[in-house]
Short mmCIF file of C-alpha atoms in Angstrom, two decimals:
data_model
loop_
_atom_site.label_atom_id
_atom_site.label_comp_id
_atom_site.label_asym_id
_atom_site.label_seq_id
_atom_site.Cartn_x
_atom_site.Cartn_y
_atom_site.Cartn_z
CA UNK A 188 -19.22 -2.08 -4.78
CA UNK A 189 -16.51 0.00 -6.44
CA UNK A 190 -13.67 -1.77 -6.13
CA UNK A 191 -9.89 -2.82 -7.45
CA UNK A 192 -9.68 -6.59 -9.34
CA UNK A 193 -6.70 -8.37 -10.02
CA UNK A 194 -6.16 -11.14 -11.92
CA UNK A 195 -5.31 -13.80 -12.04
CA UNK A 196 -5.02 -14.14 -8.08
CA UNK A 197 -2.51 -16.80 -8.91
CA UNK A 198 -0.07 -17.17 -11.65
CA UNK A 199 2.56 -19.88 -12.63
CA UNK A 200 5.06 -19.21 -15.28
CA UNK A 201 8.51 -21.21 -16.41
CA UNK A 202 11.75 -19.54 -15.84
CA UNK A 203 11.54 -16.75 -18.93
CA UNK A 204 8.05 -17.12 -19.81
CA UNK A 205 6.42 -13.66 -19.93
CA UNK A 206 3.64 -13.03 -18.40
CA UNK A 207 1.38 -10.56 -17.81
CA UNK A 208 -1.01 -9.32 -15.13
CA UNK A 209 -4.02 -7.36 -15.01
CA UNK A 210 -5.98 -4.72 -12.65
CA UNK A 211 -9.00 -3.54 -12.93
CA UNK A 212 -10.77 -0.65 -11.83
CA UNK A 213 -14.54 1.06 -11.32
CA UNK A 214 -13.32 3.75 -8.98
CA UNK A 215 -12.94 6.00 -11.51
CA UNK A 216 -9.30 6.82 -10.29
CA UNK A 217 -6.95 8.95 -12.21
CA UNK A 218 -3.82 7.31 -10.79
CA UNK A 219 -2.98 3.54 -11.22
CA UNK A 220 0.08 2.24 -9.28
CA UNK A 221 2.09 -1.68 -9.37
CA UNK A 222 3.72 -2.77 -5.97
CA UNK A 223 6.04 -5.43 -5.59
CA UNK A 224 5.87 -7.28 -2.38
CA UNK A 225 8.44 -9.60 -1.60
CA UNK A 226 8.02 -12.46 1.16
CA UNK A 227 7.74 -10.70 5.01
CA UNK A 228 9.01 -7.38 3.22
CA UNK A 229 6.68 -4.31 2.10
CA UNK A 230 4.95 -3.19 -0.89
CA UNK A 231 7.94 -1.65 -3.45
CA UNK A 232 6.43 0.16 -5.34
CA UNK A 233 7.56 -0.33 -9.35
CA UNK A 234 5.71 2.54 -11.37
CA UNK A 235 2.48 4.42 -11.34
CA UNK A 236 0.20 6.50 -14.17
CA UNK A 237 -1.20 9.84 -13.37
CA UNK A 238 -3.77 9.54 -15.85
CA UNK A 239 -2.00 8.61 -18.78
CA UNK A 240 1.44 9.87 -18.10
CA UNK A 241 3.88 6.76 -16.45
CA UNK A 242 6.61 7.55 -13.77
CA UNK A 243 8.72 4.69 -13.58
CA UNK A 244 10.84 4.11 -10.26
CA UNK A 245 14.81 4.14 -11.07
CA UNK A 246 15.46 1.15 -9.63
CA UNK A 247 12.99 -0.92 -10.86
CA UNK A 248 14.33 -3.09 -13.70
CA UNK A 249 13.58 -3.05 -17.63
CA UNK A 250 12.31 -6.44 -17.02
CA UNK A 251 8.97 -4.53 -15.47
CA UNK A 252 7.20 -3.35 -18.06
CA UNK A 253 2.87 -1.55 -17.66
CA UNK A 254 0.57 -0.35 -20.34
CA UNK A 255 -2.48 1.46 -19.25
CA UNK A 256 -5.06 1.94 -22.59
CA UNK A 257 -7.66 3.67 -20.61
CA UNK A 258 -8.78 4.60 -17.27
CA UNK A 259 -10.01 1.15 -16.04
CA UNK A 260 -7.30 -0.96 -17.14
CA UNK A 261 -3.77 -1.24 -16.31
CA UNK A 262 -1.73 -4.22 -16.96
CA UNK A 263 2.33 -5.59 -15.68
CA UNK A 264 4.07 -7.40 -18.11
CA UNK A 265 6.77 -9.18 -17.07
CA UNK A 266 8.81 -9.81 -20.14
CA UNK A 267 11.73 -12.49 -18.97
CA UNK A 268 10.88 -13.68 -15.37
CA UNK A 269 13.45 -15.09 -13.24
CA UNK A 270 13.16 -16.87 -9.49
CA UNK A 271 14.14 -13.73 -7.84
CA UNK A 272 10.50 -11.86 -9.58
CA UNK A 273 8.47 -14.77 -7.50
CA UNK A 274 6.33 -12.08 -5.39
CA UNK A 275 3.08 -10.72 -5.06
CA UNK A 276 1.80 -8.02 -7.39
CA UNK A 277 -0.42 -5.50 -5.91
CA UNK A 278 -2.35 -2.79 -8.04
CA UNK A 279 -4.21 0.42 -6.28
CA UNK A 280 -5.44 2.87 -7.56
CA UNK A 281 -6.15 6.48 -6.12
CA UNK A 282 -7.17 10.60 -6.78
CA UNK A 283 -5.06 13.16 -5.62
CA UNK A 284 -6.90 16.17 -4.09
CA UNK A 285 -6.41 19.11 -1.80
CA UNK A 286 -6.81 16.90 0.97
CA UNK A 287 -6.07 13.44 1.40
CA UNK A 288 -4.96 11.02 -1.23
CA UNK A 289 -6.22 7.44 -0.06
CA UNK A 290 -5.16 3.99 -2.35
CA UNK A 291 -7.53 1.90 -2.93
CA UNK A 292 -5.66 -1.97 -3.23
CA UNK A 293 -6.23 -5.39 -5.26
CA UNK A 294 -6.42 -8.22 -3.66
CA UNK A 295 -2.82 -8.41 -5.00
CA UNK A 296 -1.89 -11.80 -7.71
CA UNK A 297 0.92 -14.18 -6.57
CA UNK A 298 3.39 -14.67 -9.15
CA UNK A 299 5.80 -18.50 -9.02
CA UNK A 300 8.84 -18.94 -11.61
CA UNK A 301 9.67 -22.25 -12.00
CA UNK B 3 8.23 12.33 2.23
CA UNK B 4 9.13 12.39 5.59
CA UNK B 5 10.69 9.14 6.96
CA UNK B 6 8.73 7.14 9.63
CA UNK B 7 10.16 5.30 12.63
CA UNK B 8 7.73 2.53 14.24
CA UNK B 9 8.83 -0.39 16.26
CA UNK B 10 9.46 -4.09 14.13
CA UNK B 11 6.51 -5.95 16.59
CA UNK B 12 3.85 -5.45 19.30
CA UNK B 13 2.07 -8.25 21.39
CA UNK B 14 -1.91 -6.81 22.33
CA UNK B 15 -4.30 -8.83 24.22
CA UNK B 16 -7.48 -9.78 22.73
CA UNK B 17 -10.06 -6.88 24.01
CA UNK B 18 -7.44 -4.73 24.97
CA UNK B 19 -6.36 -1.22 23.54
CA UNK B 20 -3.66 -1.78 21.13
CA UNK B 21 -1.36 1.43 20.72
CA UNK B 22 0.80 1.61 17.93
CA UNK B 23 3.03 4.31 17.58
CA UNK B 24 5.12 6.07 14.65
CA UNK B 25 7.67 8.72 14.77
CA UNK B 26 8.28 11.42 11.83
CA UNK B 27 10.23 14.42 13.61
CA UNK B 28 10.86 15.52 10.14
CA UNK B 29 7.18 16.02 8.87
CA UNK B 30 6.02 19.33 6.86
CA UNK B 31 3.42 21.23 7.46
CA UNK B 32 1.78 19.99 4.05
CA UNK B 33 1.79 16.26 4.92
CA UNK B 34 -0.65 13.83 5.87
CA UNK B 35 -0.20 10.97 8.36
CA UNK B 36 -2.27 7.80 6.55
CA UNK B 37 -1.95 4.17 8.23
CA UNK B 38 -2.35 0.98 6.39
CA UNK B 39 -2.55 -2.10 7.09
CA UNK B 40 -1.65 -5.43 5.79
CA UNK B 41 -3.19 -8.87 6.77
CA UNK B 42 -1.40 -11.78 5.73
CA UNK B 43 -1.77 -12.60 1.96
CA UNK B 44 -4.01 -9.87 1.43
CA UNK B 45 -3.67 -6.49 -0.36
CA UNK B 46 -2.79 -3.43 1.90
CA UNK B 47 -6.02 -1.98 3.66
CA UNK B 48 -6.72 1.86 4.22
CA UNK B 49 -7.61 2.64 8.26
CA UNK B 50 -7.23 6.23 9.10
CA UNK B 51 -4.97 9.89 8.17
CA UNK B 52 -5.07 12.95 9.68
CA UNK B 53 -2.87 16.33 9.44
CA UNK B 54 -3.21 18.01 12.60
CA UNK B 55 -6.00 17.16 14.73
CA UNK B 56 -7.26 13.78 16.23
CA UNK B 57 -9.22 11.47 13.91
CA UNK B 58 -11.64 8.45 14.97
CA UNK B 59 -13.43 6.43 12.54
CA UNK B 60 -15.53 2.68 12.70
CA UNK B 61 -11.96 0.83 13.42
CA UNK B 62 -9.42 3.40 14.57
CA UNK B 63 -8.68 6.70 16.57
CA UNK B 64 -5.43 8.54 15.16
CA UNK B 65 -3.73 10.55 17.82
CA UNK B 66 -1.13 13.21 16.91
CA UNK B 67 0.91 15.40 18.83
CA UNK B 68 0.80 18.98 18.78
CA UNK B 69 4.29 19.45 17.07
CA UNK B 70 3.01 16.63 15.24
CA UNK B 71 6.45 15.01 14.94
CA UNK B 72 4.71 11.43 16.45
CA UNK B 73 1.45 9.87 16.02
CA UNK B 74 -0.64 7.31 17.83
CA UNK B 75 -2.75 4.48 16.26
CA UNK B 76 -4.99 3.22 18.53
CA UNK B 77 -7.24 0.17 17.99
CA UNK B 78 -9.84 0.62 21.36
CA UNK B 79 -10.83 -3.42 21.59
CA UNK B 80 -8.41 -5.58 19.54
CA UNK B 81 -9.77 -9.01 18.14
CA UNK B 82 -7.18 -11.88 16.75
CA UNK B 83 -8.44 -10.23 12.83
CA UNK B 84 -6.33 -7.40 13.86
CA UNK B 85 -3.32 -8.98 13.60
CA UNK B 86 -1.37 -7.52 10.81
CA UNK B 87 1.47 -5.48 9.66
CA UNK B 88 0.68 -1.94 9.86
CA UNK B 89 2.16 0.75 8.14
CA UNK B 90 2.47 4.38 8.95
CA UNK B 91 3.02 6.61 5.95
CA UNK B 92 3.77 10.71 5.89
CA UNK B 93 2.95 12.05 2.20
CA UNK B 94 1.62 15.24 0.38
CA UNK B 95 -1.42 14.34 -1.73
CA UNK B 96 0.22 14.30 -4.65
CA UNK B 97 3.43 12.02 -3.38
CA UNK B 98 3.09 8.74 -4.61
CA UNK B 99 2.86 6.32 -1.47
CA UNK B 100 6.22 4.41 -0.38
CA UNK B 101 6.13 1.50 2.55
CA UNK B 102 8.29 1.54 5.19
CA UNK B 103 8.81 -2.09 7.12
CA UNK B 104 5.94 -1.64 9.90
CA UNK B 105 5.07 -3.19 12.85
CA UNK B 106 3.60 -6.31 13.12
CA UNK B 107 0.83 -6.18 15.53
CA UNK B 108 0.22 -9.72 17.38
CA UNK B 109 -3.35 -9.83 19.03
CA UNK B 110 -3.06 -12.85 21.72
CA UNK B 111 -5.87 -14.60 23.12
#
């Protein structure tokens, strides 16, 4: 099945370790997008690529960091992590049309700073 | 996008109709009610959208109002797997997808 892989699913790093995360896709989906999701809140959403153009939200910190090198692939790099980035990272992907635009989401990867 | 209002929690019991609703008095005529949901630990989960008329699919019937400034999700026979958080979310195609907090649905046996 077409689907939206994340990995790793769980990820341990030392206080300013970077680290980086990956998504996969084989939707074929022009649009790649990183949520943050913090314990009992929602999904914050960080940045997203329209194909290969990146929108970046303004308050998401220089810390955040994605590269996308080609359709399938989009990755988070977390450059200097700190306790307060412990969350889960969730990936979807999606294609705008005339009608509806539905995301497709990973099965998300759990990030703990120690 | 239009801002949603849904209540923080619901209680359902198991087998019965669970209604969830969502306000968005300030909707355009261009934007598409979508609802998500989230089980715990697990990455968000597309259920239904609709822009004007009522919607039913293999888990969910979406209900919305003629001035379409409120919607309905209604899950006909809840089981304890549909408790979640579910989100209600008024976008455009082409607006990127923002959470508000939900409500947590609570299926009891």
């Amino acid at each position: 099945d077409a689907m939206v892989i994340q990995n790793p699913r769980y990820q341990v790093t030392q206080f300013g370790k970077p680290v980086t995360l990956s998504c996969s896709q084989t939707l074929n989906h022009n649009v790649m997008y990183w949520y943050q999701q913090k314990s009992s809140q929602a999904p914050k959403l960080l940045f997203h690529y329209y194909d290969k153009d990146f929108n970046n939200e303004a308050d998401t910190p220089d810390n955040f960091q994605s590269r996308r090198p080609n359709t399938s692939f989009c990755f988070l790099d977390i450059r200097s992590p700190g306790l307060g980035d412990a969350a889960m990272y969730l990936c979807a992907t999606s294609t705008p049309s005339s009608g509806a635009n539905v995301l497709t989401f990973g099965a998300g990867s759990r990030l703990t700073v120690l | 996008d239009a801002k949603t209002t849904q209540p923080t929690s619901m209680d359902c019991a198991e087998g019965r109709a669970a209604n969830l609703p969502c306000n968005h008095s300030t909707i355009s005529g261009n934007e598409y009610v979508y609802w998500y949901r989230q089980i715990h630990s697990q990455g968000p989960q597309y259920i239904i959208h609709g822009l004007k008329n009522n919607e039913t699919n293999e888990m969910a019937s979406l209900i919305i109002t003629e001035d379409r400034k409120s919607s309905t999700l209604i899950l006909p026979h809840a089981t304890l797997r549909d408790t979640a958080v579910y989100y209600c979310i008024v976008k455009t195609s082409y607006d990127k997808v923002i959470f508000g907090p939900g409500t947590s649905l609570s299926v009891i046996p």
